[in-house]
Tab-separated table of C-alpha atoms in Angstrom:
chain	number	residue	atom	x	y	z
A	1089	PHE	CA	2.454	10.078	-40.678
A	1090	SER	CA	1.988	12.015	-37.468
A	1091	CYS	CA	0.614	15.431	-36.571
A	1092	SER	CA	-0.079	17.439	-33.421
A	1093	PRO	CA	-2.420	20.363	-34.131
A	1094	LEU	CA	-2.483	22.896	-31.288
A	1095	PHE	CA	-5.608	25.043	-31.107
A	1096	PHE	CA	-5.548	28.653	-29.899
A	1097	PRO	CA	-6.461	29.197	-26.193
A	1098	PHE	CA	-10.085	30.222	-25.692
A	1099	PRO	CA	-12.233	31.218	-22.689
A	1100	SER	CA	-15.159	29.078	-21.557
A	1101	LEU	CA	-17.724	29.192	-18.771
A	1102	LEU	CA	-19.010	26.280	-16.734
A	1103	PRO	CA	-22.599	27.207	-15.768
A	1104	ALA	CA	-23.592	27.322	-12.112
A	1105	ILE	CA	-25.200	24.198	-10.629
A	1106	PRO	CA	-27.155	25.392	-7.568
A	1107	ALA	CA	-28.153	21.873	-6.503
A	1108	LEU	CA	-24.485	21.043	-5.953
A	1109	SER	CA	-23.519	24.532	-4.707
A	1110	ILE	CA	-21.213	24.921	-7.702
A	1111	PRO	CA	-20.886	28.531	-8.917
A	1112	ALA	CA	-20.468	29.618	-12.518
A	1113	THR	CA	-16.795	29.016	-13.260
A	1114	PRO	CA	-14.827	30.751	-16.046
A	1115	PHE	CA	-11.549	29.306	-17.287
A	1116	VAL	CA	-9.157	29.426	-20.263
A	1117	ASN	CA	-8.550	26.247	-22.174
A	1118	GLN	CA	-6.254	25.076	-24.994
A	1119	SER	CA	-6.663	21.714	-26.702
A	1120	THR	CA	-4.153	19.576	-28.575
A	1121	ASN	CA	-4.552	16.488	-30.743
A	1122	GLU	CA	-1.746	13.984	-31.229
A	1123	VAL	CA	-2.346	11.632	-34.147
A	1124	GLN	CA	-0.213	8.768	-35.434
A	1125	VAL	CA	-1.326	6.944	-38.590
A	1126	TYR	CA	0.278	3.824	-40.080
A	1127	GLY	CA	-0.876	2.088	-43.230
A	1128	LEU	CA	-0.130	-0.551	-45.835
A	1129	ARG	CA	-1.734	-1.245	-49.194
A	1130	THR	CA	-1.004	-4.069	-51.622
A	1131	THR	CA	-2.520	-4.075	-55.118
A	1132	ILE	CA	-2.141	-6.795	-57.758
A	1133	SER	CA	-3.317	-6.473	-61.359
A	1134	THR	CA	-4.156	-9.694	-63.187
A	1135	ALA	CA	-4.771	-9.814	-66.936
A	1136	LEU	CA	-7.907	-11.691	-68.029
A	1137	ASP	CA	-7.269	-11.697	-71.771
A	1138	ASP	CA	-7.809	-15.447	-72.075
A	1139	TRP	CA	-11.220	-15.324	-70.382
A	1140	LEU	CA	-12.798	-11.941	-71.122
A	1141	GLY	CA	-10.842	-10.569	-74.059
A	1142	PRO	CA	-8.103	-7.954	-74.614
A	1143	GLU	CA	-7.476	-5.354	-71.880
A	1144	ALA	CA	-9.770	-7.054	-69.348
A	1145	ARG	CA	-8.132	-6.899	-65.923
A	1146	LEU	CA	-8.813	-7.892	-62.339
A	1147	VAL	CA	-7.285	-5.626	-59.676
A	1148	TRP	CA	-7.262	-7.134	-56.195
A	1149	GLY	CA	-5.456	-6.884	-52.884
A	1150	PHE	CA	-5.759	-5.666	-49.319
A	1151	ASP	CA	-5.097	-2.604	-47.192
A	1152	TRP	CA	-4.502	-2.026	-43.481
A	1153	GLU	CA	-4.468	1.133	-41.394
A	1154	ARG	CA	-4.000	2.043	-37.736
A	1155	ASP	CA	-4.948	5.450	-36.360
A	1156	GLU	CA	-3.868	6.376	-32.811
A	1157	ASN	CA	-5.593	9.509	-31.532
A	1158	GLU	CA	-4.981	11.308	-28.249
A	1159	ALA	CA	-6.558	14.640	-27.287
A	1160	TYR	CA	-5.797	16.669	-24.182
A	1161	ALA	CA	-6.151	20.225	-22.918
A	1162	THR	CA	-4.177	22.670	-20.806
A	1163	GLN	CA	-5.486	25.493	-18.619
A	1164	TYR	CA	-4.111	29.046	-18.442
A	1165	GLU	CA	-4.337	31.823	-15.897
A	1166	LEU	CA	-7.668	33.595	-16.455
A	1167	SER	CA	-6.627	37.040	-15.112
A	1168	ASP	CA	-3.564	37.294	-17.379
A	1169	TYR	CA	-5.576	36.189	-20.370
A	1170	SER	CA	-8.385	38.678	-19.695
A	1171	ALA	CA	-6.108	41.638	-18.895
A	1172	SER	CA	-4.129	41.162	-22.121
A	1173	GLY	CA	-7.126	40.695	-24.377
A	1174	GLY	CA	-6.227	37.053	-24.936
A	1175	LEU	CA	-2.552	37.684	-25.819
A	1176	VAL	CA	-0.824	36.480	-22.629
A	1177	HIS	CA	-1.006	32.756	-21.848
A	1178	THR	CA	0.336	31.760	-18.438
A	1179	PRO	CA	0.117	27.963	-18.033
A	1180	LEU	CA	-1.255	26.533	-14.783
A	1181	ASN	CA	0.603	23.227	-15.198
A	1182	THR	CA	-2.689	21.385	-15.503
A	1183	ARG	CA	-3.567	18.875	-18.179
A	1184	PHE	CA	-6.718	16.829	-18.681
A	1185	ASP	CA	-8.293	14.598	-21.312
A	1186	TYR	CA	-10.183	16.395	-24.046
A	1187	SER	CA	-11.668	13.140	-25.322
A	1188	PRO	CA	-10.923	9.458	-24.725
A	1189	ASP	CA	-7.879	8.031	-26.480
A	1190	VAL	CA	-9.040	6.022	-29.488
A	1191	ASP	CA	-6.901	3.518	-31.407
A	1192	THR	CA	-8.642	2.480	-34.624
A	1193	THR	CA	-7.483	-0.514	-36.674
A	1194	SER	CA	-9.001	-1.182	-40.076
A	1195	GLY	CA	-8.339	-3.927	-42.624
A	1196	ALA	CA	-9.973	-4.666	-45.967
A	1197	LEU	CA	-9.894	-7.073	-48.912
A	1198	PHE	CA	-10.967	-5.808	-52.324
A	1199	VAL	CA	-11.369	-6.905	-55.935
A	1200	GLN	CA	-12.176	-4.738	-58.969
A	1201	LEU	CA	-13.006	-5.905	-62.502
A	1202	ASP	CA	-12.432	-3.697	-65.559
A	1203	TRP	CA	-13.956	-5.329	-68.658
A	1204	PRO	CA	-13.894	-3.588	-72.051
A	1205	ILE	CA	-16.526	-5.705	-73.824
A	1206	ASN	CA	-15.950	-3.989	-77.165
A	1207	ASP	CA	-14.898	-0.636	-78.576
A	1208	ASN	CA	-18.175	0.984	-77.466
A	1209	LEU	CA	-18.959	-0.599	-74.089
A	1210	SER	CA	-16.919	-1.060	-70.927
A	1211	LEU	CA	-18.093	-2.474	-67.583
A	1212	GLN	CA	-16.612	-2.127	-64.092
A	1213	ALA	CA	-17.590	-3.990	-60.933
A	1214	GLY	CA	-15.982	-4.393	-57.538
A	1215	LEU	CA	-16.362	-5.766	-54.030
A	1216	ARG	CA	-14.732	-4.635	-50.774
A	1217	TYR	CA	-14.971	-6.254	-47.354
A	1218	GLN	CA	-13.799	-4.048	-44.460
A	1219	ASP	CA	-13.465	-4.688	-40.738
A	1220	THR	CA	-12.801	-1.797	-38.339
A	1221	GLU	CA	-12.133	-1.952	-34.596
A	1222	ALA	CA	-11.872	1.018	-32.249
A	1223	ALA	CA	-10.297	0.590	-28.791
A	1224	ILE	CA	-11.476	3.376	-26.461
A	1225	SER	CA	-9.673	4.289	-23.241
A	1226	ASP	CA	-11.251	5.143	-19.890
A	1227	TYR	CA	-12.214	8.802	-19.858
A	1228	VAL	CA	-13.002	11.591	-17.398
A	1229	PRO	CA	-15.381	14.075	-19.139
A	1230	ILE	CA	-14.197	17.623	-19.721
A	1231	THR	CA	-16.688	19.146	-17.279
A	1232	GLU	CA	-15.624	16.740	-14.534
A	1233	SER	CA	-11.934	17.439	-15.144
A	1234	VAL	CA	-12.318	21.212	-15.090
A	1235	PHE	CA	-14.486	21.208	-11.957
A	1236	GLY	CA	-11.901	18.950	-10.308
A	1237	LEU	CA	-8.948	21.122	-11.306
A	1238	LEU	CA	-10.735	24.220	-10.020
A	1239	GLY	CA	-11.540	22.527	-6.711
A	1240	VAL	CA	-15.333	22.659	-6.989
A	1241	GLN	CA	-15.852	18.936	-7.627
A	1242	PRO	CA	-13.568	16.806	-5.429
A	1243	SER	CA	-14.435	13.416	-6.972
A	1244	PRO	CA	-14.618	13.570	-10.794
A	1245	ALA	CA	-16.667	10.723	-12.287
A	1246	GLY	CA	-15.087	8.577	-14.988
A	1247	LEU	CA	-16.395	6.734	-18.013
A	1248	ALA	CA	-15.227	3.170	-18.661
A	1249	GLY	CA	-13.653	2.468	-22.040
A	1250	GLY	CA	-14.186	-0.507	-24.291
A	1251	THR	CA	-13.936	-1.845	-27.823
A	1252	ILE	CA	-16.356	-1.539	-30.722
A	1253	ASP	CA	-16.142	-3.488	-33.956
A	1254	TYR	CA	-17.842	-2.938	-37.298
A	1255	ASP	CA	-17.648	-4.724	-40.631
A	1256	ALA	CA	-19.293	-4.217	-44.001
A	1257	LEU	CA	-19.365	-5.637	-47.527
A	1258	VAL	CA	-19.756	-2.909	-50.140
A	1259	PHE	CA	-19.762	-2.981	-53.929
A	1260	ASN	CA	-19.686	-0.805	-57.014
A	1261	LEU	CA	-21.021	-1.133	-60.551
A	1262	GLY	CA	-20.367	1.060	-63.549
A	1263	ALA	CA	-20.648	1.203	-67.326
A	1264	VAL	CA	-19.273	3.489	-70.035
A	1265	VAL	CA	-20.968	3.670	-73.431
A	1266	ARG	CA	-19.011	5.355	-76.193
A	1267	LEU	CA	-21.281	7.296	-78.558
A	1268	ASP	CA	-18.564	8.619	-80.864
A	1269	ASN	CA	-14.978	9.866	-80.712
A	1270	GLN	CA	-15.952	12.878	-78.583
A	1271	GLN	CA	-18.862	11.699	-76.432
A	1272	SER	CA	-19.505	8.940	-73.911
A	1273	LEU	CA	-22.203	8.143	-71.385
A	1274	PHE	CA	-21.335	6.916	-67.894
A	1275	ALA	CA	-23.537	5.356	-65.206
A	1276	GLY	CA	-22.395	4.013	-61.874
A	1277	PHE	CA	-23.337	2.997	-58.334
A	1278	ASN	CA	-20.831	3.077	-55.466
A	1279	GLN	CA	-20.976	2.178	-51.796
A	1280	GLY	CA	-18.507	3.057	-49.062
A	1281	PHE	CA	-17.874	2.439	-45.377
A	1282	GLU	CA	-16.312	4.787	-42.852
A	1283	LEU	CA	-16.294	4.988	-39.059
A	1284	PRO	CA	-17.164	8.436	-37.654
A	1285	ASP	CA	-14.848	10.347	-35.324
A	1286	VAL	CA	-15.439	8.245	-32.199
A	1287	ALA	CA	-13.327	10.485	-29.946
A	1288	ARG	CA	-15.295	13.573	-30.976
A	1289	LEU	CA	-18.635	11.820	-30.461
A	1290	LEU	CA	-17.649	10.722	-26.940
A	1291	ARG	CA	-16.102	14.028	-25.891
A	1292	GLY	CA	-19.272	15.128	-24.090
A	1293	ALA	CA	-20.279	11.694	-22.754
A	1294	GLN	CA	-21.645	11.765	-19.190
A	1295	PRO	CA	-21.272	8.690	-16.941
A	1296	PRO	CA	-23.559	7.984	-13.961
A	1297	GLY	CA	-22.704	10.383	-11.138
A	1298	SER	CA	-21.238	12.964	-13.479
A	1299	VAL	CA	-21.892	16.668	-13.072
A	1300	PRO	CA	-25.116	17.192	-15.097
A	1301	VAL	CA	-23.766	19.671	-17.634
A	1302	SER	CA	-23.484	19.016	-21.357
A	1303	THR	CA	-20.455	20.293	-23.267
A	1304	GLY	CA	-22.795	22.031	-25.692
A	1305	ASP	CA	-23.543	24.598	-22.976
A	1306	LEU	CA	-19.925	25.471	-22.300
A	1307	GLY	CA	-18.722	27.279	-25.372
A	1308	PHE	CA	-16.261	24.532	-26.264
A	1309	VAL	CA	-15.187	24.418	-29.884
A	1310	ALA	CA	-13.481	21.695	-31.853
């Protein structure tokens, strides 16, 4: 699937940096995310009647997913925005990165056992091995881009991209004990693995030589 959420324009203020003779700089910003997600999942159910008894089954297979994320922002004329109470949005034909582009590829193998031992006890157990890689583009931080677009920082500093890779083996265990026709007891333990939003984490990254302002001071919102 694909989606492109467009957030409402909002005003922000870049604080003054006296050491660099940079004044406090207001601006109006609108961010957009473009996301493309592709995926595939294959599941096979194998009966284990001959080994573990009736209704015992082994479910196994693999899944694969690719998530392509791009975030950018556009600036609008501050005077029109302010005079209209935020209702008039005159674009300045400027666009800059709102976070690095991140392409995340994830693949996993899994196996799950469902074993009804008898009428009163059933066991479940599973394993999942997952490998996730995130390819991160080069990125000019938001503060650097805005200062550059407004002409107060002639040489915006960039942040080099790269690739990160994670893998994990996780498992689950569970049991259901039937007490009578109306009541059962269940106990289980489950593990999971998920990569955080890398683009969001790196949005405020500051490379060497960058303007020393953190995005937390700017009034930016997600």
